mmCIF file with all atom_site columns, C-alpha atoms in Angstrom:
data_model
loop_
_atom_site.group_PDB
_atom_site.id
_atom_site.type_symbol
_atom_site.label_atom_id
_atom_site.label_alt_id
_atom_site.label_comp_id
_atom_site.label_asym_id
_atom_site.label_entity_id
_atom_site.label_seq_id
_atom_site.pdbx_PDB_ins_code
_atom_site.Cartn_x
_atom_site.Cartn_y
_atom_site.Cartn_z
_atom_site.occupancy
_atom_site.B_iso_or_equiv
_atom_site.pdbx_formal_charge
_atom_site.auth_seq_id
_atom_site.auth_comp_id
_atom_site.auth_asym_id
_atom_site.auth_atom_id
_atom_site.pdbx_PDB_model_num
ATOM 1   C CA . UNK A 1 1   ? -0.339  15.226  3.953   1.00 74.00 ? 132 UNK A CA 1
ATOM 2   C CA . UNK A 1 2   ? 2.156   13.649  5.572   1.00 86.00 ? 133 UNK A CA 1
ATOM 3   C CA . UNK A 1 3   ? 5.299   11.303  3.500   1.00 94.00 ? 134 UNK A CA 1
ATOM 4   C CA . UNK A 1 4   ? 6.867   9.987   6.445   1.00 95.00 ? 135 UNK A CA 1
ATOM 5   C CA . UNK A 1 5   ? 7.156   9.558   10.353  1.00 96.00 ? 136 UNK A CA 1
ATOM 6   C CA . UNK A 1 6   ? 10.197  8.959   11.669  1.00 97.00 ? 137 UNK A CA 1
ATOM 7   C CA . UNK A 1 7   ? 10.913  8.198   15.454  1.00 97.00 ? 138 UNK A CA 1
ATOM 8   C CA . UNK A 1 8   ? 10.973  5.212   17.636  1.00 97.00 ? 139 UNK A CA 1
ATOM 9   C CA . UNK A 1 9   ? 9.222   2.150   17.674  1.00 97.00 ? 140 UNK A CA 1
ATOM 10  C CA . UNK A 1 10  ? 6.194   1.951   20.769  1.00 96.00 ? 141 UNK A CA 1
ATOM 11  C CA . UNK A 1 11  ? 4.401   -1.095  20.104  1.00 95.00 ? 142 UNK A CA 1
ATOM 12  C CA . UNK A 1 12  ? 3.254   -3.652  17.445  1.00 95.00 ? 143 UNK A CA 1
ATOM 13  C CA . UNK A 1 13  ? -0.378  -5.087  17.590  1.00 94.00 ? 144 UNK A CA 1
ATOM 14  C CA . UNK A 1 14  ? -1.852  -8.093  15.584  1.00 92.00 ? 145 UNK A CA 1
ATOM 15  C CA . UNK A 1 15  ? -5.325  -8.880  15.398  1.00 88.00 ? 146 UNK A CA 1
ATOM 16  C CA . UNK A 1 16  ? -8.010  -10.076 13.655  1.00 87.00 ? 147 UNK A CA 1
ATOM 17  C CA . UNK A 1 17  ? -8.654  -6.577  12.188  1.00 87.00 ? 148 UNK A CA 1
ATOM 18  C CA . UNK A 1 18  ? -5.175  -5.796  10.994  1.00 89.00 ? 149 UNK A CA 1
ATOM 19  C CA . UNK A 1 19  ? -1.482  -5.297  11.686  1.00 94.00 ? 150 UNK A CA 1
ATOM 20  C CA . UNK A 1 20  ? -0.387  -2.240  13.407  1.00 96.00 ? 151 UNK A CA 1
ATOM 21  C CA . UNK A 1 21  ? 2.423   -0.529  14.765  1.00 97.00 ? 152 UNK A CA 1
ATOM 22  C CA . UNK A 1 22  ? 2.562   2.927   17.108  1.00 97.00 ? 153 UNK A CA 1
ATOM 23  C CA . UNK A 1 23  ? 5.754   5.280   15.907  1.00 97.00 ? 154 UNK A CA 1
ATOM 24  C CA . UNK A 1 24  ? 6.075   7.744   18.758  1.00 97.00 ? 155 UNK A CA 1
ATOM 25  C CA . UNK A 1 25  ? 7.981   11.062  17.841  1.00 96.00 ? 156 UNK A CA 1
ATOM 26  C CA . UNK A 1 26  ? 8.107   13.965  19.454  1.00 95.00 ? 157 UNK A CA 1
ATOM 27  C CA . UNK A 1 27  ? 5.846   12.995  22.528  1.00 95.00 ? 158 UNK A CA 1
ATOM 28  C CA . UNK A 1 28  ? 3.004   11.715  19.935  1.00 96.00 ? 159 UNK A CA 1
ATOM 29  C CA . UNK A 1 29  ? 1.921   8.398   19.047  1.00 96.00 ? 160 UNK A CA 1
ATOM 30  C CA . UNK A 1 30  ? 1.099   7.164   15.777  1.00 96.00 ? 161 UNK A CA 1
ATOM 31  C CA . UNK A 1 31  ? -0.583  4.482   15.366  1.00 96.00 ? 162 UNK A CA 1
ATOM 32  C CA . UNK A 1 32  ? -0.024  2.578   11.402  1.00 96.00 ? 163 UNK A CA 1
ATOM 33  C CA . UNK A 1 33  ? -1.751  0.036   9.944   1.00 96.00 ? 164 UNK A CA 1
ATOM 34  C CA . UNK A 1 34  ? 0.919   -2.187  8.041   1.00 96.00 ? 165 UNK A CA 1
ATOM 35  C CA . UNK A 1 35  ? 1.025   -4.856  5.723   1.00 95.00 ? 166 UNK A CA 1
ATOM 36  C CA . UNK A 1 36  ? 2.039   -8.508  7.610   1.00 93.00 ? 167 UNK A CA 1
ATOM 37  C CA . UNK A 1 37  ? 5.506   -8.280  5.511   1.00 93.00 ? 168 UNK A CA 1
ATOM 38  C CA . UNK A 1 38  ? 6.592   -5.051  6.806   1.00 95.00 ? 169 UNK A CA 1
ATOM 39  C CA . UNK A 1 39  ? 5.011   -5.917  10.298  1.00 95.00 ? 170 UNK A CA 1
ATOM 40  C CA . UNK A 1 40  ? 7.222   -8.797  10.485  1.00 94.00 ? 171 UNK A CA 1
ATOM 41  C CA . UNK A 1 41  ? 10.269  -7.249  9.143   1.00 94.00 ? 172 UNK A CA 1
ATOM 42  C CA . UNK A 1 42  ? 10.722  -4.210  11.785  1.00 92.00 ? 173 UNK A CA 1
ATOM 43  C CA . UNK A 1 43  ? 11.875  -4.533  14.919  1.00 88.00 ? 174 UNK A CA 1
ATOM 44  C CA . UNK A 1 44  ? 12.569  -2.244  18.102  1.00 89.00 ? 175 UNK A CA 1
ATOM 45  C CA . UNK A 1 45  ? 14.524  1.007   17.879  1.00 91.00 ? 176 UNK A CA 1
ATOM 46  C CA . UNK A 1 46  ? 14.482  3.797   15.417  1.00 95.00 ? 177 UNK A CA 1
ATOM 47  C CA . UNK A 1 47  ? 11.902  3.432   12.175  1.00 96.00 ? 178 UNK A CA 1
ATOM 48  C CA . UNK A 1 48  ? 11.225  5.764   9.566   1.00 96.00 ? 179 UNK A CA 1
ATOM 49  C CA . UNK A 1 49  ? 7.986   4.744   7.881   1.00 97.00 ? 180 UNK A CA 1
ATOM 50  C CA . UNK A 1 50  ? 6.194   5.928   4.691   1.00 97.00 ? 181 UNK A CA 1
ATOM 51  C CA . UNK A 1 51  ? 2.754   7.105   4.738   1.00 96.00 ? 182 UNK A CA 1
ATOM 52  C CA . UNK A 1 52  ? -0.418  7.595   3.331   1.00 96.00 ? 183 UNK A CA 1
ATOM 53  C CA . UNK A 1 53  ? -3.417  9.551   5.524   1.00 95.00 ? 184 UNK A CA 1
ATOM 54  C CA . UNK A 1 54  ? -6.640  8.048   4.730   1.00 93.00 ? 185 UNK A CA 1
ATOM 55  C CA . UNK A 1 55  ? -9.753  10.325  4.986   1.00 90.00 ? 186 UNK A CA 1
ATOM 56  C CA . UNK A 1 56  ? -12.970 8.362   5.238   1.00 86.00 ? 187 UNK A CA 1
ATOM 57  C CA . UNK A 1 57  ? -16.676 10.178  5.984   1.00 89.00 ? 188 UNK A CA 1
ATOM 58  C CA . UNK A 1 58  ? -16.645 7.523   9.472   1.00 90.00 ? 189 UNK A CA 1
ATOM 59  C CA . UNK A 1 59  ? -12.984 7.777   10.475  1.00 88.00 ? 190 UNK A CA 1
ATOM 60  C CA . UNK A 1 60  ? -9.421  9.046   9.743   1.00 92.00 ? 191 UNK A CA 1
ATOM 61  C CA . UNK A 1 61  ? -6.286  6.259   9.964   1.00 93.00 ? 192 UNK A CA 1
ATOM 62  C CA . UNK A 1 62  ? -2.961  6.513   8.485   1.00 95.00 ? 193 UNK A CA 1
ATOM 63  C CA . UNK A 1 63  ? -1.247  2.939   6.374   1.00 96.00 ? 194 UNK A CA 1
ATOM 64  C CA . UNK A 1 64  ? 2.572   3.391   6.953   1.00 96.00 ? 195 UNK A CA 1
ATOM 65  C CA . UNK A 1 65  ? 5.326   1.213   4.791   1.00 96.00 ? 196 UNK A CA 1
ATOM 66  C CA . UNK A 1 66  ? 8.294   0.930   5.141   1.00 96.00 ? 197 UNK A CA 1
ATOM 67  C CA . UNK A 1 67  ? 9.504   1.625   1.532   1.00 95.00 ? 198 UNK A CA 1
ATOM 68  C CA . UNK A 1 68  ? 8.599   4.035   -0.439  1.00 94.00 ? 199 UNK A CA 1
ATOM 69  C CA . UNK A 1 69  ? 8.011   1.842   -3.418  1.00 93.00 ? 200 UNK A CA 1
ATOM 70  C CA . UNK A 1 70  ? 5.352   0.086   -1.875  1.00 94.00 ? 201 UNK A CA 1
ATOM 71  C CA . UNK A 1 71  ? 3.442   3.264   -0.519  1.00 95.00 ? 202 UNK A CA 1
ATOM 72  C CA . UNK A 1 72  ? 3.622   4.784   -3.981  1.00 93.00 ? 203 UNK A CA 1
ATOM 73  C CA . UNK A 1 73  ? 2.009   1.330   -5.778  1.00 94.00 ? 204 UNK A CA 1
ATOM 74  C CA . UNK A 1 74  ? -0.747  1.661   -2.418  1.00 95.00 ? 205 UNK A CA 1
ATOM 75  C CA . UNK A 1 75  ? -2.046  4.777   -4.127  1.00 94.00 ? 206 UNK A CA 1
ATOM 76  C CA . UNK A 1 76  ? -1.757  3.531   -7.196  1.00 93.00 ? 207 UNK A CA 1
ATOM 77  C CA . UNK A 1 77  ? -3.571  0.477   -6.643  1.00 94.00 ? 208 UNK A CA 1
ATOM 78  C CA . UNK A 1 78  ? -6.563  2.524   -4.713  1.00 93.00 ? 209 UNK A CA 1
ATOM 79  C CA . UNK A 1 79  ? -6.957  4.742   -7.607  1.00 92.00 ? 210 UNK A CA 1
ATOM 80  C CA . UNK A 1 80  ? -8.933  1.908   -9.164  1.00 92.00 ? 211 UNK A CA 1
ATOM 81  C CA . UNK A 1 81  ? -12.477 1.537   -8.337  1.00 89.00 ? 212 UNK A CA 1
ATOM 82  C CA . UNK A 1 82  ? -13.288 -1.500  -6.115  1.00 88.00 ? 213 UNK A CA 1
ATOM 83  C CA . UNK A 1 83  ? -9.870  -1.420  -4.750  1.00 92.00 ? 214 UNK A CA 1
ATOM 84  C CA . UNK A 1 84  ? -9.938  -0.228  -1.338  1.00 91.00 ? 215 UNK A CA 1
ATOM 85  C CA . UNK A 1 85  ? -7.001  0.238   1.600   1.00 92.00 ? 216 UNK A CA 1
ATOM 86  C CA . UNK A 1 86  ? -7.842  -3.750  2.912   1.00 92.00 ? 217 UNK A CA 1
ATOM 87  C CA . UNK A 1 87  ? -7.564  -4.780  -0.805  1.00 94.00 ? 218 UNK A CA 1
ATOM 88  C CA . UNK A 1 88  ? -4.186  -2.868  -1.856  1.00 95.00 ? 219 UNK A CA 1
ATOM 89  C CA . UNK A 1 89  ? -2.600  -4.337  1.611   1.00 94.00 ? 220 UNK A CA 1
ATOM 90  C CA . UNK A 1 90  ? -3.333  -7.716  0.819   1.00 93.00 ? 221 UNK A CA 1
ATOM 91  C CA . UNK A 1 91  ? -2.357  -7.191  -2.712  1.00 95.00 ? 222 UNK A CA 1
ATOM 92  C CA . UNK A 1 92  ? 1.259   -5.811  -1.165  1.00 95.00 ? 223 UNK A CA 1
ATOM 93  C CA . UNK A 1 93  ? 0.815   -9.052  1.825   1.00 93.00 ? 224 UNK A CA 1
ATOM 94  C CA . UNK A 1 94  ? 1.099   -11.314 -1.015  1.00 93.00 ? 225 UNK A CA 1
ATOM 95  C CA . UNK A 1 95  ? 3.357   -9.840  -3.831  1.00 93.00 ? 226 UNK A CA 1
ATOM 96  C CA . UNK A 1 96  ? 6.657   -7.903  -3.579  1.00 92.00 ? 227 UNK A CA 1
ATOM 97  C CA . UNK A 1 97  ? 5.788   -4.572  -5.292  1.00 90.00 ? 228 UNK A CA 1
ATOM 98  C CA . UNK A 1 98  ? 7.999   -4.923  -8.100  1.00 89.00 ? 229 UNK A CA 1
ATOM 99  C CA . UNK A 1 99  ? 5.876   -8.779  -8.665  1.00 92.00 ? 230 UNK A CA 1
ATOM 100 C CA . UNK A 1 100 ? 2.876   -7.257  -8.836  1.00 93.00 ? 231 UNK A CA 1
ATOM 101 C CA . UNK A 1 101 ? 3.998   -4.202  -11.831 1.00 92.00 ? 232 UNK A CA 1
ATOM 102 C CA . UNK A 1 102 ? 5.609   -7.902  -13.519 1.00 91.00 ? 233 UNK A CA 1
ATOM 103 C CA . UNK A 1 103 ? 2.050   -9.069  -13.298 1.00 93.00 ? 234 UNK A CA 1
ATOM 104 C CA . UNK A 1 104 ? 0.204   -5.983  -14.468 1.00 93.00 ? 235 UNK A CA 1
ATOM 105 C CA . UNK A 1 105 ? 2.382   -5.091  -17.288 1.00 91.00 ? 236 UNK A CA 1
ATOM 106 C CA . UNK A 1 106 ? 2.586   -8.671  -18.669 1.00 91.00 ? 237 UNK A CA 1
ATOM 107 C CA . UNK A 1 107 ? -1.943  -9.344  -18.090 1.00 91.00 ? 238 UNK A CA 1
ATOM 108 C CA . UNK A 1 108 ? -0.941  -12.144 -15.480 1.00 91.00 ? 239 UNK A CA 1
ATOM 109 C CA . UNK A 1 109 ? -4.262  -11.806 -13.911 1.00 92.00 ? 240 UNK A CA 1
ATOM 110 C CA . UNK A 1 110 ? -4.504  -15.745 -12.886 1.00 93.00 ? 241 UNK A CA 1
ATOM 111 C CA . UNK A 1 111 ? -1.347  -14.348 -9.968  1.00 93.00 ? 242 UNK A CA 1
ATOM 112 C CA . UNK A 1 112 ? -3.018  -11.741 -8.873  1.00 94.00 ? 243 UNK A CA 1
ATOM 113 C CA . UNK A 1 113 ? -5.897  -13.572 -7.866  1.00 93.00 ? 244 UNK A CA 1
ATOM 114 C CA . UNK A 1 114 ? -3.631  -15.506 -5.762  1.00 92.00 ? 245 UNK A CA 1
ATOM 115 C CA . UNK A 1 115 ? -3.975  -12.593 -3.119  1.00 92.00 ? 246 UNK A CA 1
ATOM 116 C CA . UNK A 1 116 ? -7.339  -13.443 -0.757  1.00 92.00 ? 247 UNK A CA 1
ATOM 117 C CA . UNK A 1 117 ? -10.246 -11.674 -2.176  1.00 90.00 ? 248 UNK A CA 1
ATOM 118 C CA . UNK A 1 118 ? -8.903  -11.205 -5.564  1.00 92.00 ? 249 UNK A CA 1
ATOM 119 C CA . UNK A 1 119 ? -11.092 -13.068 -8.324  1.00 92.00 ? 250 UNK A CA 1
ATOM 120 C CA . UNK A 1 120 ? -10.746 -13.309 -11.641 1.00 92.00 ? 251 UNK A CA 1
ATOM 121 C CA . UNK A 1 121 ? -12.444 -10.136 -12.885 1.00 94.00 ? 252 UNK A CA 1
ATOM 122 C CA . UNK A 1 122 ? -10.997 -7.929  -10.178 1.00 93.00 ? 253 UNK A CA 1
ATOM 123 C CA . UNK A 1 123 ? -7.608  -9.196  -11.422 1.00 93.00 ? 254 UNK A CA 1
ATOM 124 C CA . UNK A 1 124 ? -8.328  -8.303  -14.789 1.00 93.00 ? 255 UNK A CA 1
ATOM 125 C CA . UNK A 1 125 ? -10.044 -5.014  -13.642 1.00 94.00 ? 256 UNK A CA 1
ATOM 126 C CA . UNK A 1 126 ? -6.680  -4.042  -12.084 1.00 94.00 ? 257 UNK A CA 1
ATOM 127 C CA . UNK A 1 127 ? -4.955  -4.934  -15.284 1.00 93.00 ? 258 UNK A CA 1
ATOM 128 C CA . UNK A 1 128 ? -7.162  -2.724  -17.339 1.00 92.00 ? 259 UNK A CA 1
ATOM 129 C CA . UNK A 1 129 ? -6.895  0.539   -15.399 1.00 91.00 ? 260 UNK A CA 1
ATOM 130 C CA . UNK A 1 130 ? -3.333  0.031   -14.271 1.00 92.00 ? 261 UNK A CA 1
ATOM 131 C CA . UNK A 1 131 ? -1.372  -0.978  -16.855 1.00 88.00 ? 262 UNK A CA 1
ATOM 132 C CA . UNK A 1 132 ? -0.331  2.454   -18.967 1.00 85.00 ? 263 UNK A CA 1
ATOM 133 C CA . UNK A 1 133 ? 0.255   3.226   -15.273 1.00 84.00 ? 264 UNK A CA 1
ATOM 134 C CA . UNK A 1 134 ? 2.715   1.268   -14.684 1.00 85.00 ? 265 UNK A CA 1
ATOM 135 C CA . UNK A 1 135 ? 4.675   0.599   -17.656 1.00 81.00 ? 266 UNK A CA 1
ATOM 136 C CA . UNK A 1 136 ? 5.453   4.059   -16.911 1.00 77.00 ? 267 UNK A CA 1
ATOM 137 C CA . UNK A 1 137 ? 6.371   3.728   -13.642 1.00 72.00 ? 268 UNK A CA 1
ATOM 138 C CA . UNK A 1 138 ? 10.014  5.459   -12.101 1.00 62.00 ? 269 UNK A CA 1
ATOM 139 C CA . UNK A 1 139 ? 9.982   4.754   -8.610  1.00 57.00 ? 270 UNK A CA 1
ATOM 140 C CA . UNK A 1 140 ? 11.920  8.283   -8.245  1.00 46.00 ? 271 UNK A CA 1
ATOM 141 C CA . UNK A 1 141 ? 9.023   10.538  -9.849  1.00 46.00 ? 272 UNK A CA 1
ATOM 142 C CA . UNK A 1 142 ? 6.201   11.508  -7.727  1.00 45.00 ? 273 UNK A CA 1
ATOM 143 C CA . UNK A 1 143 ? 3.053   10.061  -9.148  1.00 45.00 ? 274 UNK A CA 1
ATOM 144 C CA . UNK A 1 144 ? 0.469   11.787  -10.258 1.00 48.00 ? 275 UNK A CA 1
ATOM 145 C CA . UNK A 1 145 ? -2.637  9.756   -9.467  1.00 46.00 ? 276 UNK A CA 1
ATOM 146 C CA . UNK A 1 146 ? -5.938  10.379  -11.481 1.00 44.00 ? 277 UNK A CA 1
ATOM 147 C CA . UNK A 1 147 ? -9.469  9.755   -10.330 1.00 41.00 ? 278 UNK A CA 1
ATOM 148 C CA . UNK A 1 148 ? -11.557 8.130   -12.673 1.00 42.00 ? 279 UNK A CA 1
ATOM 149 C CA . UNK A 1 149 ? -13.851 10.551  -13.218 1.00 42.00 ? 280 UNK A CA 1
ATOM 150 C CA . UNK A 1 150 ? -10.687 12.910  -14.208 1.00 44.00 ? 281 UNK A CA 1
ATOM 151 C CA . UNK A 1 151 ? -9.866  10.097  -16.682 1.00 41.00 ? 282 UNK A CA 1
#
């Protein structure tokens, strides 16, 4: 629904159930959860941010990033089942985007489960479903993102 906010930084919030950051823009707050990388990296002033609207039966929230690249491997990484928003942030905490594809596309499970949360058969689980994925992967294309019941 929406691919990006752009407008000015309004505050940054860490706690114990996330990292956050409120883009206002026209008059309206927005209020992101973002990964600890990308929470760390911006700073006061102008921001455009990447996003992804997340539609849940108890709530609505939006994840923002601030490149594309890593908002595009998000939904790719949610697409597989037992791989929720908390998971594919910590995934993109721990590994530059373009580690993680490295790890996919060459079965390096034992990496993956250096993320927190990540065991052994998760790893492999992401391997399985995401591989043809991402070998064929253009960070320019819009991705096309399958459920697996489409599959």
């Amino acid at each position: 629904m929406y691919d990006y906010i752009k407008g000015i930084l309004a505050a940054k919030t860490n706690s114990s159930k996330g990292t956050y950051i409120t883009v206002e823009t026209s008059g309206i707050g927005y209020l992101l959860e973002v990964t600890t990388r990308d929470f760390n990296e911006i700073s006061e002033g102008d921001i455009k941010v990447y996003t992804v609207l997340l539609h849940r039966e108890d709530k609505m929230s939006l994840c923002g990033f601030l490149h594309k690249e890593d908002r595009d491997i998000f939904n790719i990484l949610t697409s597989v089942s037992g791989v929720g928003a908390k998971m594919a942030l910590t995934l993109l905490d721990e590994f530059e985007s373009s580690e993680l594809i490295g790890f996919v596309i060459d079965g390096n499970y034992k990496e993956i489960t250096r993320a927190k949360g990540v065991g052994p058969k998760l790893a492999q689980k992401i391997i399985l479903e995401l591989k043809d994925k991402l070998m064929n992967y253009n960070n320019t294309a819009p991705i096309e993102i399958k459920s697996a019941s489409e599959q």
